[in-house]
């Protein structure tokens, strides 16, 4: 119990010593941690990198021109699956006999939308990391200005104590700014790497579907006309 009290007391003392600029740094840290948590769940637990394998499931039906079944299969995939939306868009365009260009345009449109979902909010981590560092530096500069301004008017006995107090406040702001910024910037790089892998997998899966549709969708009009 005493250990916990001492620990939280140290945290409170750390914030109090750092002065006002600890608060905006703390706010930036809360936002960055929220973004990190949400993106980790979304990119690592709700997204997979096996879309290229899943794309092969549609090959037989596309070759047969059975695009209605392709759409049904696509809709059976999880709602957050990028492949679901890409396949459905391409198959629908092929069913409407729009040609290769329309199939590609529809699939590219969905790919761009899915790509933006992958990248959502990650860019803010780099910004927040830089802002945290700059806020810490700003707190340092203001603390030093205040410290030197105070000792210039103080008597000889209190100058050392006031200088030490000002420097301590300045260093606390710098330290906390770095504590906030480093995890944000590290996770920015980690998440960007994950986004690149998911994006490459998604693009290759979409290309596989497009090639199948591009080579085999012409059989659909004849199939429909025979009906």
Short mmCIF file of C-alpha atoms in Angstrom, two decimals:
data_model
loop_
_atom_site.label_atom_id
_atom_site.label_comp_id
_atom_site.label_asym_id
_atom_site.label_seq_id
_atom_site.Cartn_x
_atom_site.Cartn_y
_atom_site.Cartn_z
CA UNK A 1 0.00 0.00 0.00
CA UNK A 2 2.80 2.39 0.91
CA UNK A 3 4.57 1.48 -2.33
CA UNK A 4 1.49 2.37 -4.40
CA UNK A 5 1.05 5.62 -2.52
CA UNK A 6 4.69 6.50 -3.07
CA UNK A 7 4.44 5.63 -6.77
CA UNK A 8 1.39 7.80 -7.42
CA UNK A 9 2.87 10.52 -5.25
CA UNK A 10 5.95 10.52 -7.44
CA UNK A 11 3.83 10.85 -10.57
CA UNK A 12 1.88 13.77 -9.10
CA UNK A 13 5.09 15.43 -8.00
CA UNK A 14 6.55 14.91 -11.48
CA UNK A 15 3.59 16.69 -13.07
CA UNK A 16 3.54 19.51 -10.53
CA UNK A 17 7.26 20.13 -10.93
CA UNK A 18 6.96 20.22 -14.73
CA UNK A 19 4.53 23.12 -14.68
CA UNK A 20 1.68 24.05 -17.01
CA UNK A 21 3.13 22.53 -20.19
CA UNK A 22 2.79 19.05 -18.74
CA UNK A 23 -0.98 19.27 -19.33
CA UNK A 24 -0.98 19.71 -23.12
CA UNK A 25 1.71 17.03 -23.39
CA UNK A 26 -0.50 14.72 -21.34
CA UNK A 27 -3.47 15.50 -23.62
CA UNK A 28 -1.37 14.64 -26.68
CA UNK A 29 -0.28 11.41 -25.00
CA UNK A 30 -3.88 10.36 -24.28
CA UNK A 31 -4.88 10.98 -27.90
CA UNK A 32 -1.85 9.11 -29.26
CA UNK A 33 -2.47 6.09 -27.00
CA UNK A 34 -6.11 5.99 -28.08
CA UNK A 35 -5.09 6.01 -31.74
CA UNK A 36 -2.47 3.32 -31.15
CA UNK A 37 -4.93 1.04 -29.35
CA UNK A 38 -7.64 1.44 -32.00
CA UNK A 39 -5.24 0.93 -34.93
CA UNK A 40 -3.56 -2.12 -33.36
CA UNK A 41 -6.95 -3.80 -32.89
CA UNK A 42 -8.07 -2.85 -36.39
CA UNK A 43 -4.88 -3.71 -38.28
CA UNK A 44 -3.61 -6.73 -36.34
CA UNK A 45 -6.75 -8.44 -35.06
CA UNK A 46 -9.46 -7.50 -37.56
CA UNK A 47 -7.37 -7.54 -40.75
CA UNK A 48 -5.54 -10.55 -42.17
CA UNK A 49 -2.84 -10.94 -44.82
CA UNK A 50 -4.29 -14.00 -46.55
CA UNK A 51 -6.45 -12.20 -49.13
CA UNK A 52 -4.42 -13.60 -52.01
CA UNK A 53 -5.35 -17.10 -50.90
CA UNK A 54 -9.00 -16.14 -50.50
CA UNK A 55 -9.05 -14.72 -54.03
CA UNK A 56 -8.49 -18.22 -55.43
CA UNK A 57 -11.87 -19.28 -54.01
CA UNK A 58 -13.61 -17.30 -56.74
CA UNK A 59 -11.61 -18.67 -59.67
CA UNK A 60 -13.85 -21.58 -60.61
CA UNK A 61 -17.08 -19.57 -60.66
CA UNK A 62 -15.50 -16.68 -62.58
CA UNK A 63 -14.20 -19.05 -65.25
CA UNK A 64 -17.68 -20.53 -65.59
CA UNK A 65 -19.18 -17.05 -65.91
CA UNK A 66 -21.26 -17.67 -62.79
CA UNK A 67 -20.88 -14.13 -61.47
CA UNK A 68 -24.08 -14.22 -59.45
CA UNK A 69 -22.51 -16.92 -57.31
CA UNK A 70 -19.30 -14.88 -57.11
CA UNK A 71 -21.28 -11.98 -55.64
CA UNK A 72 -23.00 -14.31 -53.16
CA UNK A 73 -19.62 -15.77 -52.12
CA UNK A 74 -18.17 -12.29 -51.71
CA UNK A 75 -21.05 -11.24 -49.48
CA UNK A 76 -20.46 -14.28 -47.29
CA UNK A 77 -17.04 -12.89 -46.31
CA UNK A 78 -16.77 -10.80 -43.10
CA UNK A 79 -18.11 -7.26 -43.43
CA UNK A 80 -14.71 -5.72 -42.67
CA UNK A 81 -12.99 -7.80 -45.36
CA UNK A 82 -11.51 -5.62 -48.10
CA UNK A 83 -11.76 -8.53 -50.55
CA UNK A 84 -15.52 -8.69 -50.08
CA UNK A 85 -16.04 -5.17 -51.39
CA UNK A 86 -13.46 -5.44 -54.18
CA UNK A 87 -14.80 -8.70 -55.56
CA UNK A 88 -18.40 -7.55 -55.35
CA UNK A 89 -17.62 -4.31 -57.19
CA UNK A 90 -15.69 -6.09 -59.95
CA UNK A 91 -18.27 -8.85 -60.39
CA UNK A 92 -21.14 -6.37 -60.52
CA UNK A 93 -19.36 -4.34 -63.19
CA UNK A 94 -18.70 -7.50 -65.21
CA UNK A 95 -22.35 -8.55 -64.87
CA UNK A 96 -23.36 -5.16 -66.27
CA UNK A 97 -21.06 -5.87 -69.25
CA UNK A 98 -19.18 -2.62 -68.80
CA UNK A 99 -15.92 -4.00 -70.18
CA UNK A 100 -12.44 -4.31 -68.71
CA UNK A 101 -12.09 -0.57 -68.20
CA UNK A 102 -15.24 -0.33 -66.11
CA UNK A 103 -14.32 -3.42 -64.11
CA UNK A 104 -10.92 -1.91 -63.35
CA UNK A 105 -12.39 1.51 -62.52
CA UNK A 106 -14.91 0.04 -60.10
CA UNK A 107 -12.31 -2.11 -58.40
CA UNK A 108 -9.80 0.76 -58.20
CA UNK A 109 -12.45 2.95 -56.59
CA UNK A 110 -13.06 0.35 -53.88
CA UNK A 111 -9.33 -0.22 -53.42
CA UNK A 112 -8.77 3.48 -52.80
CA UNK A 113 -11.54 3.50 -50.23
CA UNK A 114 -10.13 0.43 -48.48
CA UNK A 115 -6.65 1.94 -48.54
CA UNK A 116 -7.91 5.06 -46.80
CA UNK A 117 -9.46 2.86 -44.12
CA UNK A 118 -6.08 1.24 -43.48
CA UNK A 119 -4.29 4.59 -43.18
CA UNK A 120 -6.95 6.33 -41.09
CA UNK A 121 -5.56 8.34 -38.16
CA UNK A 122 -2.06 6.79 -38.34
CA UNK A 123 -0.55 10.00 -39.74
CA UNK A 124 -1.65 11.79 -36.57
CA UNK A 125 0.86 9.74 -34.56
CA UNK A 126 3.80 11.38 -36.34
CA UNK A 127 2.24 14.79 -35.82
CA UNK A 128 1.50 14.13 -32.14
CA UNK A 129 5.02 12.82 -31.57
CA UNK A 130 6.50 16.00 -33.03
CA UNK A 131 4.05 18.17 -31.11
CA UNK A 132 4.93 16.41 -27.84
CA UNK A 133 8.64 17.01 -28.42
CA UNK A 134 8.05 20.67 -29.29
CA UNK A 135 5.78 21.21 -26.29
CA UNK A 136 8.48 19.76 -24.05
CA UNK A 137 11.04 22.08 -25.63
CA UNK A 138 8.68 25.03 -25.22
CA UNK A 139 8.20 24.17 -21.56
CA UNK A 140 11.97 24.00 -21.18
CA UNK A 141 12.55 27.40 -22.76
CA UNK A 142 9.77 29.08 -20.78
CA UNK A 143 11.02 27.48 -17.57
CA UNK A 144 14.55 28.72 -18.19
CA UNK A 145 13.33 32.23 -19.07
CA UNK A 146 11.26 32.36 -15.91
CA UNK A 147 14.17 31.03 -13.88
CA UNK A 148 16.72 33.59 -15.12
CA UNK A 149 14.20 36.40 -14.83
CA UNK A 150 13.57 35.46 -11.21
CA UNK A 151 17.20 35.14 -10.15
CA UNK A 152 18.07 38.48 -11.74
CA UNK A 153 15.90 40.13 -9.10
CA UNK A 154 16.68 37.81 -6.21
CA UNK A 155 19.25 38.24 -3.50
CA UNK A 156 22.44 36.21 -3.43
CA UNK A 157 21.12 33.71 -0.87
CA UNK A 158 18.12 32.56 -2.91
CA UNK A 159 19.58 32.67 -6.42
CA UNK A 160 20.91 29.10 -6.34
CA UNK A 161 17.63 27.65 -5.06
CA UNK A 162 15.53 29.54 -7.60
CA UNK A 163 17.85 28.55 -10.45
CA UNK A 164 17.70 24.89 -9.42
CA UNK A 165 13.90 25.03 -9.24
CA UNK A 166 13.60 26.60 -12.69
CA UNK A 167 16.01 24.15 -14.29
CA UNK A 168 14.14 21.25 -12.66
CA UNK A 169 10.83 22.46 -14.11
CA UNK A 170 12.41 22.85 -17.54
CA UNK A 171 13.98 19.39 -17.53
CA UNK A 172 10.75 17.73 -16.38
CA UNK A 173 8.91 19.23 -19.36
CA UNK A 174 11.61 18.03 -21.74
CA UNK A 175 11.62 14.53 -20.28
CA UNK A 176 7.86 14.16 -20.42
CA UNK A 177 7.74 15.45 -23.98
CA UNK A 178 10.19 12.71 -24.99
CA UNK A 179 8.32 10.08 -22.95
CA UNK A 180 5.19 10.97 -24.88
CA UNK A 181 6.81 11.33 -28.31
CA UNK A 182 9.01 8.23 -28.53
CA UNK A 183 6.22 5.58 -28.30
CA UNK A 184 4.06 7.58 -30.72
CA UNK A 185 6.82 7.74 -33.33
CA UNK A 186 7.83 4.11 -32.86
CA UNK A 187 4.23 2.92 -33.24
CA UNK A 188 3.81 5.16 -36.27
CA UNK A 189 6.59 3.22 -38.01
CA UNK A 190 5.27 -0.15 -36.82
CA UNK A 191 1.74 0.60 -38.00
CA UNK A 192 2.98 1.96 -41.33
CA UNK A 193 4.83 -1.30 -41.90
CA UNK A 194 1.66 -3.25 -41.16
CA UNK A 195 -0.35 -1.00 -43.49
CA UNK A 196 2.14 -1.60 -46.30
CA UNK A 197 1.85 -5.38 -45.88
CA UNK A 198 -1.95 -5.28 -45.81
CA UNK A 199 -2.04 -2.93 -48.78
CA UNK A 200 0.27 -5.12 -50.87
CA UNK A 201 -1.77 -8.22 -50.03
CA UNK A 202 -5.02 -6.43 -50.86
CA UNK A 203 -3.67 -5.09 -54.16
CA UNK A 204 -2.37 -8.48 -55.27
CA UNK A 205 -5.67 -10.14 -54.39
CA UNK A 206 -7.58 -7.49 -56.33
CA UNK A 207 -5.24 -7.91 -59.30
CA UNK A 208 -5.87 -11.65 -59.24
CA UNK A 209 -9.63 -11.10 -59.33
CA UNK A 210 -9.34 -8.47 -62.06
CA UNK A 211 -7.26 -10.77 -64.26
CA UNK A 212 -9.80 -13.55 -63.86
CA UNK A 213 -12.70 -11.23 -64.63
CA UNK A 214 -10.86 -9.60 -67.51
CA UNK A 215 -10.18 -12.88 -69.23
CA UNK A 216 -13.46 -14.66 -68.53
CA UNK A 217 -16.26 -12.14 -68.09
CA UNK A 218 -16.94 -12.11 -71.87
CA UNK A 219 -18.59 -15.49 -71.48
CA UNK A 220 -21.33 -13.91 -69.39
CA UNK A 221 -23.16 -12.03 -72.19
CA UNK A 222 -23.43 -15.19 -74.27
CA UNK A 223 -24.62 -17.07 -71.23
CA UNK A 224 -27.28 -14.42 -70.61
CA UNK A 225 -28.36 -14.28 -74.25
CA UNK A 226 -28.85 -18.03 -74.28
CA UNK A 227 -31.21 -17.62 -71.37
#
